[in-house]
Short mmCIF file of C-alpha atoms and ligand atoms in Angstrom, two decimals:
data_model
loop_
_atom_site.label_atom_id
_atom_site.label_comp_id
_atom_site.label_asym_id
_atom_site.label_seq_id
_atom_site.Cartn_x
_atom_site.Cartn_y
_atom_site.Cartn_z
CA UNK A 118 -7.46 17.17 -17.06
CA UNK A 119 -9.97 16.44 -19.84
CA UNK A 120 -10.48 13.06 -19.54
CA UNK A 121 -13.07 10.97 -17.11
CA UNK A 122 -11.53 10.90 -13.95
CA UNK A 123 -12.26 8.52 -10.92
CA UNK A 124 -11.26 8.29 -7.24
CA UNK A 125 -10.52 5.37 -5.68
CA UNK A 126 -10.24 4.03 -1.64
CA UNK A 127 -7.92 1.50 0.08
CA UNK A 128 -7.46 0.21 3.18
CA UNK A 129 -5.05 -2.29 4.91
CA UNK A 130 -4.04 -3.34 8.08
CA UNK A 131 -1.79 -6.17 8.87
CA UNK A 132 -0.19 -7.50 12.61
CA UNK A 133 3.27 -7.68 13.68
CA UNK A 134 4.90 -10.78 13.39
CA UNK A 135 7.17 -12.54 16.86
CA UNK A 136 9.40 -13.50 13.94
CA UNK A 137 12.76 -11.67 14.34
CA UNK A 138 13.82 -12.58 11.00
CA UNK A 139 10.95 -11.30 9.35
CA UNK A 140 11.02 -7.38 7.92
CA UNK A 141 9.35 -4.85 8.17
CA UNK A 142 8.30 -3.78 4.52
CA UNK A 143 6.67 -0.55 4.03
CA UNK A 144 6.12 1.35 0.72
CA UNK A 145 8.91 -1.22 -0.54
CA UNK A 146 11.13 0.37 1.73
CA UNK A 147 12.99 -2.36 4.37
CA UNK A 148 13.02 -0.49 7.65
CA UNK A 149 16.25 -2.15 9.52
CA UNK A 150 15.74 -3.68 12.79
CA UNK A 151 11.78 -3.03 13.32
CA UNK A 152 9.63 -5.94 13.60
CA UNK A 153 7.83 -7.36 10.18
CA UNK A 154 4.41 -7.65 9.67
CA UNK A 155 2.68 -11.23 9.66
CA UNK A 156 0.90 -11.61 5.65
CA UNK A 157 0.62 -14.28 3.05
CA UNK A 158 2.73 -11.89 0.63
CA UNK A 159 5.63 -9.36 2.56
CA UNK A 160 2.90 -7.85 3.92
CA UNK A 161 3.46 -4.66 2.65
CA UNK A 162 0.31 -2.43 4.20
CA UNK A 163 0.81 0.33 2.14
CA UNK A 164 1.43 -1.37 -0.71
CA UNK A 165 -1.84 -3.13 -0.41
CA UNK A 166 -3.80 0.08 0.58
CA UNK A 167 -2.35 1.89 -2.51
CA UNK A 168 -2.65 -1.66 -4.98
CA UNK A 169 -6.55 -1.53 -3.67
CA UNK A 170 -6.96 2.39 -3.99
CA UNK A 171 -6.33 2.01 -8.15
CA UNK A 172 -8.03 -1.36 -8.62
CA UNK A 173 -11.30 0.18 -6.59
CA UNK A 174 -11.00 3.71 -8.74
CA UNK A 175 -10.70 1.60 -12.48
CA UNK A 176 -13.45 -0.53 -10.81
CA UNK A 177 -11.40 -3.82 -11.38
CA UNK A 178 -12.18 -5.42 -7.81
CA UNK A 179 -9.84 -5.59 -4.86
CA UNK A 180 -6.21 -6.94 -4.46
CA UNK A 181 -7.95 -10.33 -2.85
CA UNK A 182 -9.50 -11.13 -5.96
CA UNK A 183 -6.54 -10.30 -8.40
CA UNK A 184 -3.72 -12.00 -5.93
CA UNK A 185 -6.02 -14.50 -3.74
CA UNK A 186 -3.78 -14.93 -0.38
CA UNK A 187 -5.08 -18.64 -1.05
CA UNK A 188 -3.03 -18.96 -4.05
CA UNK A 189 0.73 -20.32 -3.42
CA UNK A 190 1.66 -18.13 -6.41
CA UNK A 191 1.41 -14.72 -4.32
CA UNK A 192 3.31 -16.34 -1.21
CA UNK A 193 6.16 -13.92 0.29
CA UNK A 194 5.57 -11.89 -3.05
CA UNK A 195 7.11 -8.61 -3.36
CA UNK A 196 3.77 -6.33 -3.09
CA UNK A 197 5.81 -3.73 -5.01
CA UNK A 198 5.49 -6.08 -7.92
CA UNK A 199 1.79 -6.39 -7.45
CA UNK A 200 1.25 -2.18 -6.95
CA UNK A 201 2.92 -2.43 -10.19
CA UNK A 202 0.97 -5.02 -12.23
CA UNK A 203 -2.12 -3.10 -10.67
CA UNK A 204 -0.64 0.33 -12.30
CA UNK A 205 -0.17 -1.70 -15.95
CA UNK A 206 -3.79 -3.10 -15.49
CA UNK A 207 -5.03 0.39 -15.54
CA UNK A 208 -3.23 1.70 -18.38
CA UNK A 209 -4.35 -1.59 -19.90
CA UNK A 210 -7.56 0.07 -20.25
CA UNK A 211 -6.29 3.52 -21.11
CA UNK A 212 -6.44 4.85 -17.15
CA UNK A 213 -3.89 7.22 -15.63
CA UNK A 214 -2.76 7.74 -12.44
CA UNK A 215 -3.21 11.61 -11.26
CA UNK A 216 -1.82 10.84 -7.70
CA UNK A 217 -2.14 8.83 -4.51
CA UNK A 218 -1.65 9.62 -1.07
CA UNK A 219 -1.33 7.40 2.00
CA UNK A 220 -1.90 8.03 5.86
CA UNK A 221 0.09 5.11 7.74
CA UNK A 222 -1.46 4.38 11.47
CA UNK A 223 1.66 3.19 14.06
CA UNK A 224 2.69 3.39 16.95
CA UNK A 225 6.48 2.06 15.85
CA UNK A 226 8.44 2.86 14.20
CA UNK A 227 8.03 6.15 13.11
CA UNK A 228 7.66 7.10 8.98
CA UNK A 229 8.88 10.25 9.33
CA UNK A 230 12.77 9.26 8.77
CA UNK A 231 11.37 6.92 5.67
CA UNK A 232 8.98 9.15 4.04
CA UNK A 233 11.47 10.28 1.14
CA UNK A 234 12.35 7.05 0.61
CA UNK A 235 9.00 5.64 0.31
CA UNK A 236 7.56 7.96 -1.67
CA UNK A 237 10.04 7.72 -4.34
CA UNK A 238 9.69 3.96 -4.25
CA UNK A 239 6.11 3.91 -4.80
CA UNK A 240 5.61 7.29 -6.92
CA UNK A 241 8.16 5.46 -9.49
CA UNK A 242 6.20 2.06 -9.66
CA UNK A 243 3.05 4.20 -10.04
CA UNK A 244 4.13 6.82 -12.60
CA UNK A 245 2.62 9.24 -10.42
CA UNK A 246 3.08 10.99 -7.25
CA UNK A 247 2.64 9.41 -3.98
CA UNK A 248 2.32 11.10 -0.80
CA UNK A 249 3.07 9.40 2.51
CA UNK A 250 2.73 10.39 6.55
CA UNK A 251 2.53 8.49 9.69
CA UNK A 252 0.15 9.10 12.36
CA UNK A 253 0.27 7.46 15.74
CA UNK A 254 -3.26 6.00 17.86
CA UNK A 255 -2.61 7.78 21.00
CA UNK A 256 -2.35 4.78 22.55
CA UNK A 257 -5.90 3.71 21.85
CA UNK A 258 -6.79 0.21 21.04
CA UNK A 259 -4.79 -2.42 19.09
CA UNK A 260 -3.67 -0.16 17.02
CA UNK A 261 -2.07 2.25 19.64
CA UNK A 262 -0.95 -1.30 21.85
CA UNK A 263 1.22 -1.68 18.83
CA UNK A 264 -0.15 -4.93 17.96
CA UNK A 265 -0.17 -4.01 14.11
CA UNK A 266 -0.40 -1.09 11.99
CA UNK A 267 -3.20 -0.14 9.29
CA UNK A 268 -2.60 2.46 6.12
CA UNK A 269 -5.62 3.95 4.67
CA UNK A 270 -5.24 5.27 0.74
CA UNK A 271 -6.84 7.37 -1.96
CA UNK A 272 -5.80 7.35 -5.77
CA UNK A 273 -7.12 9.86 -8.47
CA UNK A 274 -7.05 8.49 -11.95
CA UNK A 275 -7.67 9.74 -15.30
CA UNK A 276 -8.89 8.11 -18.44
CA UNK A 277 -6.66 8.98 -21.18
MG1 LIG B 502 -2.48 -6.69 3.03
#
């Protein structure tokens, strides 16, 4: 690397929804027959964490600003869509993306069976790789009462 390189942080957490229809979205993978999460957009945590991690690195702001959950626009959107308008953002202004890894906090379901999957998914809408793993709260707090699930990120990106 010879360019200027910056790292960014994201966080998201999001609750499960009582709606049965709703899906569970993760890393723009559909994981059948686990509850969805309640969100303005598909309420895709890791998404959001990963969308925030670049914006926060190229200092553009935060997904809230860019895709307001106030706007009608960005209702049920595909948050794969917006990790990927993020990503052409950044090259906008002559930023690559080195890599990006995500640590997913659930107590259900597990990632483990869906890592491949979503890491594919998101390292091709990034250009880069993207690292995934589940961890569980040990039964501690909302969190570990399986009342939602939160993803924490970090993205490395280089100015071309
Ligand atoms: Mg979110």
């Amino acid at each position: 690397m010879n360019g200027e390189i910056r790292v960014g942080h994201g966080f998201d957490t999001h609750r499960f929804s009582d709606d049965p229809d709703r899906p569970l979205i993760l890393g723009g993978v559909q994981f059948e027959g686990a509850a969805g999460l309640v969100g303005h957009s598909d309420g895709d945590a890791v998404a959001h964490a990963v969308t925030d991690a670049l914006l926060s690195a190229a200092g553009f702001g935060d997904i809230g600003v860019l895709f307001p959950d106030t706007d009608d626009k960005w209702a049920g959107a595909d948050s794969i869509g917006l990790l990927a308008d993020a990503v052409a953002r950044l090259a906008d202004k002559g930023w690559r993306v080195v890599n990006a890894d995500c640590t997913v906090l659930t107590e259900a379901p597990r990632i483990a069976p869906h890592r491949d999957q979503m890491q594919a998914r998101l390292s091709e809408v990034v250009g880069a790789p993207v690292t995934v793993k589940g961890k569980r709260a040990e039964a501690m707090g909302a969190l570990g009462r399986g009342e939602g699930l939160a993803c924490w990120a970090v993205a490395l990106i280089e100015r071309q």
